[in-house]
mmCIF file of C-alpha atoms in Angstrom:
data_model
loop_
_atom_site.group_PDB
_atom_site.id
_atom_site.type_symbol
_atom_site.label_atom_id
_atom_site.label_comp_id
_atom_site.label_asym_id
_atom_site.label_seq_id
_atom_site.Cartn_x
_atom_site.Cartn_y
_atom_site.Cartn_z
ATOM 1 C CA MET U 24 -0.007 0.003 0.000
ATOM 2 C CA LEU U 25 2.943 2.339 0.569
ATOM 3 C CA LYS U 26 4.306 1.945 -2.976
ATOM 4 C CA PRO U 27 1.126 3.351 -4.716
ATOM 5 C CA ARG U 28 1.074 6.362 -2.407
ATOM 6 C CA PHE U 29 4.763 6.997 -3.089
ATOM 7 C CA THR U 30 4.096 6.834 -6.810
ATOM 8 C CA ILE U 31 1.188 9.287 -6.537
ATOM 9 C CA GLY U 32 3.310 11.598 -4.410
ATOM 10 C CA ILE U 33 5.988 11.707 -7.100
ATOM 11 C CA LEU U 34 3.408 12.423 -9.765
ATOM 12 C CA VAL U 35 1.916 15.249 -7.760
ATOM 13 C CA SER U 36 5.363 16.695 -7.117
ATOM 14 C CA ILE U 37 6.156 16.504 -10.825
ATOM 15 C CA CYS U 38 2.880 18.144 -11.766
ATOM 16 C CA TRP U 39 3.465 21.053 -9.323
ATOM 17 C CA LEU U 40 7.036 21.364 -10.671
ATOM 18 C CA CYS U 41 5.767 21.503 -14.227
ATOM 19 C CA LEU U 42 3.123 24.085 -13.297
ATOM 20 C CA ASP U 43 5.764 26.194 -11.595
ATOM 21 C CA ILE U 44 8.038 26.012 -14.637
ATOM 22 C CA SER U 45 5.114 26.864 -16.867
ATOM 23 C CA ILE U 46 4.232 29.902 -14.781
ATOM 24 C CA GLN U 47 7.833 31.073 -14.727
ATOM 25 C CA ALA U 48 8.164 30.537 -18.527
ATOM 26 C CA GLN U 49 5.203 32.740 -19.364
ATOM 27 C CA PRO U 50 6.356 35.933 -21.037
ATOM 28 C CA LYS U 51 5.754 39.170 -19.249
ATOM 29 C CA GLU U 52 3.242 41.527 -20.703
ATOM 30 C CA ALA U 53 4.744 44.150 -22.974
ATOM 31 C CA LYS U 54 5.061 47.481 -21.267
ATOM 32 C CA ALA U 55 2.642 50.051 -22.732
ATOM 33 C CA GLY U 56 4.268 53.015 -24.430
ATOM 34 C CA THR U 57 3.943 56.498 -23.180
ATOM 35 C CA SER U 58 4.425 58.471 -26.403
ATOM 36 C CA THR U 59 1.941 59.978 -28.808
ATOM 37 C CA ILE U 60 2.154 60.901 -32.507
ATOM 38 C CA SER U 61 -0.373 63.135 -34.194
ATOM 39 C CA GLY U 62 -0.595 65.147 -37.362
ATOM 40 C CA ARG U 63 -2.480 65.825 -40.509
ATOM 41 C CA VAL U 64 -2.767 64.320 -44.060
ATOM 42 C CA THR U 65 -3.156 66.947 -46.812
ATOM 43 C CA LEU U 66 -3.547 67.101 -50.561
ATOM 44 C CA ASN U 67 -2.459 70.447 -52.100
ATOM 45 C CA GLY U 68 -2.903 71.998 -48.626
ATOM 46 C CA ASP U 69 -6.439 70.635 -48.143
ATOM 47 C CA PRO U 70 -7.235 67.961 -45.501
ATOM 48 C CA VAL U 71 -7.804 64.357 -46.670
ATOM 49 C CA ALA U 72 -10.464 62.548 -44.638
ATOM 50 C CA ASN U 73 -10.870 58.804 -44.000
ATOM 51 C CA VAL U 74 -7.341 57.873 -45.056
ATOM 52 C CA VAL U 75 -5.520 55.018 -43.305
ATOM 53 C CA VAL U 76 -2.263 56.139 -41.671
ATOM 54 C CA ALA U 77 0.166 53.322 -40.701
ATOM 55 C CA LEU U 78 2.878 53.331 -38.086
ATOM 56 C CA GLN U 79 5.275 50.329 -38.619
ATOM 57 C CA ASN U 80 8.728 49.096 -37.673
ATOM 58 C CA PRO U 81 11.436 49.825 -40.233
ATOM 59 C CA PRO U 82 12.397 46.924 -42.599
ATOM 60 C CA GLY U 83 14.099 43.974 -40.917
ATOM 61 C CA PRO U 84 13.460 41.727 -37.904
ATOM 62 C CA PRO U 85 11.468 41.552 -35.848
ATOM 63 C CA PRO U 86 8.452 41.883 -38.198
ATOM 64 C CA SER U 87 5.566 43.987 -36.966
ATOM 65 C CA PRO U 88 1.960 44.334 -38.286
ATOM 66 C CA GLY U 89 2.098 47.939 -37.095
ATOM 67 C CA ILE U 90 -0.671 50.233 -35.937
ATOM 68 C CA ARG U 91 -3.269 51.775 -38.194
ATOM 69 C CA VAL U 92 -5.679 54.652 -37.695
ATOM 70 C CA ARG U 93 -7.918 56.704 -39.949
ATOM 71 C CA THR U 94 -7.949 60.470 -40.389
ATOM 72 C CA ASP U 95 -11.054 62.409 -39.302
ATOM 73 C CA ASP U 96 -12.926 65.066 -41.342
ATOM 74 C CA ALA U 97 -10.162 67.514 -40.706
ATOM 75 C CA GLY U 98 -7.483 65.139 -41.956
ATOM 76 C CA GLN U 99 -6.146 64.678 -38.403
ATOM 77 C CA PHE U 100 -4.688 61.433 -37.064
ATOM 78 C CA ARG U 101 -3.376 60.430 -33.622
ATOM 79 C CA PHE U 102 -1.446 57.395 -32.260
ATOM 80 C CA THR U 103 -1.340 56.878 -28.480
ATOM 81 C CA GLY U 104 0.547 54.422 -26.266
ATOM 82 C CA VAL U 105 3.496 54.339 -28.690
ATOM 83 C CA THR U 106 6.737 52.820 -27.334
ATOM 84 C CA ALA U 107 10.046 54.546 -27.962
ATOM 85 C CA GLY U 108 11.821 53.572 -31.164
ATOM 86 C CA ARG U 109 12.163 54.087 -34.860
ATOM 87 C CA TYR U 110 9.140 53.785 -37.180
ATOM 88 C CA VAL U 111 7.918 54.200 -40.732
ATOM 89 C CA LEU U 112 4.964 56.550 -40.827
ATOM 90 C CA GLY U 113 2.892 56.893 -43.976
ATOM 91 C CA ALA U 114 -0.563 57.191 -45.524
ATOM 92 C CA LEU U 115 -2.005 54.123 -47.219
ATOM 93 C CA ALA U 116 -4.329 55.716 -49.759
ATOM 94 C CA PRO U 117 -4.971 53.829 -52.994
ATOM 95 C CA GLY U 118 -4.418 56.090 -55.996
ATOM 96 C CA PHE U 119 -2.267 58.499 -54.024
ATOM 97 C CA VAL U 120 1.495 58.778 -53.504
ATOM 98 C CA SER U 121 3.678 60.684 -51.029
ATOM 99 C CA PRO U 122 6.937 62.520 -51.791
ATOM 100 C CA SER U 123 8.544 60.379 -49.019
ATOM 101 C CA ASP U 124 7.572 57.086 -50.659
ATOM 102 C CA GLN U 125 10.391 54.804 -51.694
ATOM 103 C CA PRO U 126 10.670 53.052 -55.080
ATOM 104 C CA TYR U 127 10.802 49.684 -53.313
ATOM 105 C CA GLY U 128 9.615 48.752 -49.781
ATOM 106 C CA PRO U 129 7.583 50.400 -47.067
ATOM 107 C CA GLN U 130 5.715 53.599 -47.939
ATOM 108 C CA GLY U 131 6.374 56.522 -45.695
ATOM 109 C CA ARG U 132 9.023 58.390 -43.763
ATOM 110 C CA LEU U 133 11.360 57.288 -40.996
ATOM 111 C CA ILE U 134 10.761 58.905 -37.577
ATOM 112 C CA THR U 135 12.289 58.406 -34.179
ATOM 113 C CA VAL U 136 10.143 58.674 -30.990
ATOM 114 C CA SER U 137 11.543 59.029 -27.454
ATOM 115 C CA GLU U 138 9.934 57.647 -24.296
ATOM 116 C CA GLY U 139 7.137 60.009 -23.120
ATOM 117 C CA GLU U 140 7.363 62.276 -26.164
ATOM 118 C CA ASN U 141 4.319 63.989 -27.678
ATOM 119 C CA MET U 142 5.182 64.327 -31.323
ATOM 120 C CA ASP U 143 2.540 66.773 -32.651
ATOM 121 C CA GLY U 144 2.097 68.481 -35.932
ATOM 122 C CA VAL U 145 3.473 65.725 -38.136
ATOM 123 C CA SER U 146 2.505 66.526 -41.711
ATOM 124 C CA ILE U 147 1.956 63.867 -44.374
ATOM 125 C CA GLU U 148 1.542 65.237 -47.847
ATOM 126 C CA VAL U 149 -0.082 63.091 -50.542
ATOM 127 C CA ARG U 150 -0.412 63.673 -54.271
ATOM 128 C CA ARG U 151 -2.619 62.044 -56.870
ATOM 129 C CA GLY U 152 -0.901 59.145 -58.478
ATOM 130 C CA GLY U 153 -0.869 58.390 -62.079
ATOM 131 C CA ALA U 154 -1.771 55.113 -63.891
ATOM 132 C CA ILE U 155 -0.370 53.081 -66.806
ATOM 133 C CA ALA U 156 -2.648 50.583 -68.587
ATOM 134 C CA GLY U 157 -2.323 48.207 -71.462
ATOM 135 C CA ARG U 158 -2.481 44.705 -72.725
ATOM 136 C CA VAL U 159 0.034 41.829 -72.990
ATOM 137 C CA THR U 160 -0.249 39.439 -75.991
ATOM 138 C CA ASP U 161 1.940 36.880 -77.781
ATOM 139 C CA SER U 162 3.095 37.065 -81.431
ATOM 140 C CA GLN U 163 -0.337 35.676 -82.476
ATOM 141 C CA ARG U 164 -2.127 38.510 -80.651
ATOM 142 C CA ARG U 165 -3.461 36.044 -78.093
ATOM 143 C CA PRO U 166 -3.808 37.416 -74.587
ATOM 144 C CA ILE U 167 -1.300 36.304 -71.937
ATOM 145 C CA ALA U 168 -3.024 35.931 -68.526
ATOM 146 C CA GLU U 169 -1.536 36.073 -65.047
ATOM 147 C CA GLU U 170 1.767 37.405 -66.350
ATOM 148 C CA SER U 171 3.820 39.780 -64.166
ATOM 149 C CA VAL U 172 4.336 43.236 -65.503
ATOM 150 C CA VAL U 173 7.774 44.786 -64.875
ATOM 151 C CA LEU U 174 7.776 48.555 -64.128
ATOM 152 C CA ILE U 175 11.126 50.367 -64.229
ATOM 153 C CA LYS U 176 11.356 54.012 -63.155
ATOM 154 C CA LEU U 177 14.009 56.260 -64.590
ATOM 155 C CA ASP U 178 15.429 59.045 -62.508
ATOM 156 C CA GLU U 179 16.569 62.429 -63.825
ATOM 157 C CA GLN U 180 19.870 60.993 -64.916
ATOM 158 C CA GLY U 181 18.185 58.083 -66.692
ATOM 159 C CA LYS U 182 19.274 55.560 -64.101
ATOM 160 C CA GLN U 183 16.904 52.665 -63.910
ATOM 161 C CA GLN U 184 15.156 51.753 -60.683
ATOM 162 C CA GLN U 185 12.639 48.938 -60.388
ATOM 163 C CA PHE U 186 9.387 50.116 -58.869
ATOM 164 C CA TYR U 187 7.240 47.951 -56.668
ATOM 165 C CA ASN U 188 4.049 48.576 -54.764
ATOM 166 C CA PRO U 189 4.084 46.334 -51.595
ATOM 167 C CA MET U 190 0.410 47.050 -50.795
ATOM 168 C CA ASN U 191 -0.796 44.509 -53.385
ATOM 169 C CA SER U 192 1.190 41.784 -55.127
ATOM 170 C CA TYR U 193 -1.643 41.281 -57.678
ATOM 171 C CA PHE U 194 -1.091 44.895 -58.763
ATOM 172 C CA TYR U 195 1.288 43.677 -61.485
ATOM 173 C CA LEU U 196 -0.568 40.664 -62.926
ATOM 174 C CA THR U 197 -2.442 40.654 -66.158
ATOM 175 C CA ASP U 198 -6.112 39.514 -66.046
ATOM 176 C CA ASP U 199 -7.705 36.714 -68.062
ATOM 177 C CA ARG U 200 -7.818 39.029 -71.133
ATOM 178 C CA GLY U 201 -4.184 40.029 -70.806
ATOM 179 C CA PHE U 202 -5.065 43.489 -69.558
ATOM 180 C CA TYR U 203 -3.211 45.263 -66.691
ATOM 181 C CA ARG U 204 -3.551 48.630 -64.979
ATOM 182 C CA LEU U 205 -0.880 49.992 -62.671
ATOM 183 C CA PHE U 206 -2.139 52.868 -60.521
ATOM 184 C CA GLY U 207 -0.918 55.082 -57.700
ATOM 185 C CA LEU U 208 2.279 55.872 -59.502
ATOM 186 C CA PRO U 209 4.400 58.955 -58.916
ATOM 187 C CA ALA U 210 4.944 61.238 -61.843
ATOM 188 C CA GLY U 211 8.000 60.406 -63.871
ATOM 189 C CA ARG U 212 9.470 58.396 -66.719
ATOM 190 C CA TYR U 213 8.912 54.617 -66.978
ATOM 191 C CA LEU U 214 9.749 51.505 -68.950
ATOM 192 C CA VAL U 215 7.051 48.778 -69.029
ATOM 193 C CA GLY U 216 7.795 45.208 -69.911
ATOM 194 C CA VAL U 217 7.154 41.483 -69.227
ATOM 195 C CA GLY U 218 9.134 38.276 -69.364
ATOM 196 C CA SER U 219 12.508 37.146 -68.108
ATOM 197 C CA LYS U 220 16.098 37.172 -69.189
ATOM 198 C CA PRO U 221 17.538 33.676 -69.922
ATOM 199 C CA GLN U 222 19.925 33.876 -66.915
ATOM 200 C CA GLU U 223 16.962 34.479 -64.567
ATOM 201 C CA ILE U 224 15.094 31.302 -65.349
ATOM 202 C CA LEU U 225 16.954 29.261 -62.748
ATOM 203 C CA HIS U 226 15.681 31.590 -60.043
ATOM 204 C CA LEU U 227 12.023 31.404 -61.118
ATOM 205 C CA GLY U 228 11.385 27.668 -60.367
ATOM 206 C CA GLY U 229 8.081 25.939 -60.868
ATOM 207 C CA ARG U 230 7.305 27.239 -64.319
ATOM 208 C CA ARG U 231 8.049 25.401 -67.620
ATOM 209 C CA ILE U 232 7.090 28.190 -70.031
ATOM 210 C CA PHE U 233 8.737 31.584 -70.026
ATOM 211 C CA TYR U 234 8.530 34.639 -72.201
ATOM 212 C CA THR U 235 11.548 36.492 -73.507
ATOM 213 C CA GLN U 236 11.946 39.817 -71.743
ATOM 214 C CA THR U 237 10.086 42.338 -73.877
ATOM 215 C CA PHE U 238 9.450 46.051 -73.337
ATOM 216 C CA HIS U 239 6.651 48.226 -74.700
ATOM 217 C CA PRO U 240 5.755 47.944 -77.471
ATOM 218 C CA ASP U 241 7.803 44.936 -78.739
ATOM 219 C CA ALA U 242 11.504 45.669 -77.922
ATOM 220 C CA THR U 243 13.688 42.833 -76.629
ATOM 221 C CA GLU U 244 16.468 45.384 -75.908
ATOM 222 C CA GLU U 245 16.075 48.084 -73.246
ATOM 223 C CA SER U 246 17.782 50.652 -75.424
ATOM 224 C CA LYS U 247 14.885 50.293 -77.936
ATOM 225 C CA ALA U 248 12.110 50.469 -75.419
ATOM 226 C CA GLU U 249 9.665 53.322 -75.515
ATOM 227 C CA VAL U 250 9.847 55.605 -72.482
ATOM 228 C CA MET U 251 6.503 56.546 -70.932
ATOM 229 C CA GLU U 252 6.083 60.051 -69.563
ATOM 230 C CA LEU U 253 3.567 60.079 -66.652
ATOM 231 C CA SER U 254 2.269 63.346 -65.183
ATOM 232 C CA GLU U 255 0.852 63.781 -61.681
ATOM 233 C CA GLY U 256 -2.618 62.253 -61.676
ATOM 234 C CA GLY U 257 -2.314 61.399 -65.412
ATOM 235 C CA GLU U 258 -3.034 58.125 -67.136
ATOM 236 C CA ALA U 259 -1.164 56.505 -69.977
ATOM 237 C CA THR U 260 -3.296 53.959 -71.845
ATOM 238 C CA GLY U 261 -2.596 51.576 -74.727
ATOM 239 C CA VAL U 262 0.858 50.753 -73.308
ATOM 240 C CA ASP U 263 0.738 47.313 -74.880
ATOM 241 C CA VAL U 264 3.493 44.678 -74.896
ATOM 242 C CA THR U 265 3.767 42.062 -77.638
ATOM 243 C CA VAL U 266 5.998 39.157 -76.584
ATOM 244 C CA ALA U 267 7.856 37.764 -79.604
ATOM 245 C CA GLU U 268 9.361 34.503 -78.251
ATOM 246 C CA THR U 269 8.450 31.759 -75.809
ATOM 247 C CA MET U 270 11.154 29.891 -73.871
ATOM 248 C CA ARG U 271 10.704 26.368 -72.413
ATOM 249 C CA ALA U 272 12.498 25.297 -69.284
ATOM 250 C CA TYR U 273 13.578 21.733 -68.636
ATOM 251 C CA LEU U 274 14.082 19.750 -65.404
ATOM 252 C CA VAL U 275 17.538 18.267 -65.019
ATOM 253 C CA SER U 276 18.217 15.709 -62.229
ATOM 254 C CA GLY U 277 20.961 13.253 -61.368
ATOM 255 C CA ARG U 278 23.267 11.925 -58.655
ATOM 256 C CA ILE U 279 26.774 12.954 -57.561
ATOM 257 C CA MET U 280 29.014 9.856 -57.168
ATOM 258 C CA ASP U 281 32.435 9.351 -55.648
ATOM 259 C CA ALA U 282 34.738 8.220 -58.478
ATOM 260 C CA GLU U 283 36.797 5.914 -56.210
ATOM 261 C CA THR U 284 34.104 4.245 -54.154
ATOM 262 C CA GLY U 285 31.169 4.488 -56.524
ATOM 263 C CA GLN U 286 28.983 5.679 -53.588
ATOM 264 C CA PRO U 287 26.714 8.694 -53.681
ATOM 265 C CA VAL U 288 28.265 11.871 -52.262
ATOM 266 C CA THR U 289 26.255 13.520 -49.465
ATOM 267 C CA MET U 290 26.523 17.246 -48.899
#
C-alpha cells in the first residue's frame, strides 16, 4: 500500500514542478508606451479625410503588423501608447502617393520617438498618383493571362530603378484578357515590360514556359524600349506589350558519385 502512495506523491510533485516552470516561462506583458504621434494628411494643402495612416517598424526583424488609424474630417490622425523607437509613418491611400515614398519597400518616412514624447504637428503630404494601362499578348495577338508586368522608373539621370508597390502583389498581374492597370504611381518616366532574361530562369522555379523579356511595345532590348512620360494624376493607356518569343524550361536531375568508391556523395 505504501508503494502506490509513493508513486502518486511523485506524480503530484512533478505536476506542481511542471506548473511552476510553466508559470515562470510565461512571457511578461509588454510594457505600454507613453508616447503619442499626431498630425495631418493633406492634398495640395487641403485635408484628406478617412485615409488610413500606418505606423510600422522599419524593414528587418522583428516583423511587426504595425498600428493603423484613420484620419477624421479635418485630416487629423493620432497614435497613443507608442513605445520609444524608430518607425515608418505613412498614408496608405490607393491612388495617391507621397513624396517620401520609396521606389521599393515600405511607404512613408522614418521617424524616431523618445519615451514620453508627444510628437505633434506631423505633416503627411499626398499627391494624386498616375496610372499606366495596357495589354500583353503573344506574337499571335493572343492574350497572356496572369503574367507579371515589370515597371522600371527612370530618375533624372536616366538611371533605372525597379518600382514595386508592396500594398498589393496582384497589382502587377495581367487579367484573363491580358489587360493590366498600374495605378498610384508617382509622376516620372517609366519603362514597361514583361518576361525574363535567360539567366533569370533558374531563379524562377516551378514554371516550364517563359517569355523572352520584352518592353513596350515589342522591344527585346532596353535601349529600344519606348519611355512613358507620366504626369501627376495622369493616365497612359494603350501601353501594350507584344511578346515575340516563348522559352521552355527543362528539369535536370541526377546523382553525384564518388569516382573511387562508386557511392553517392552527401553534402
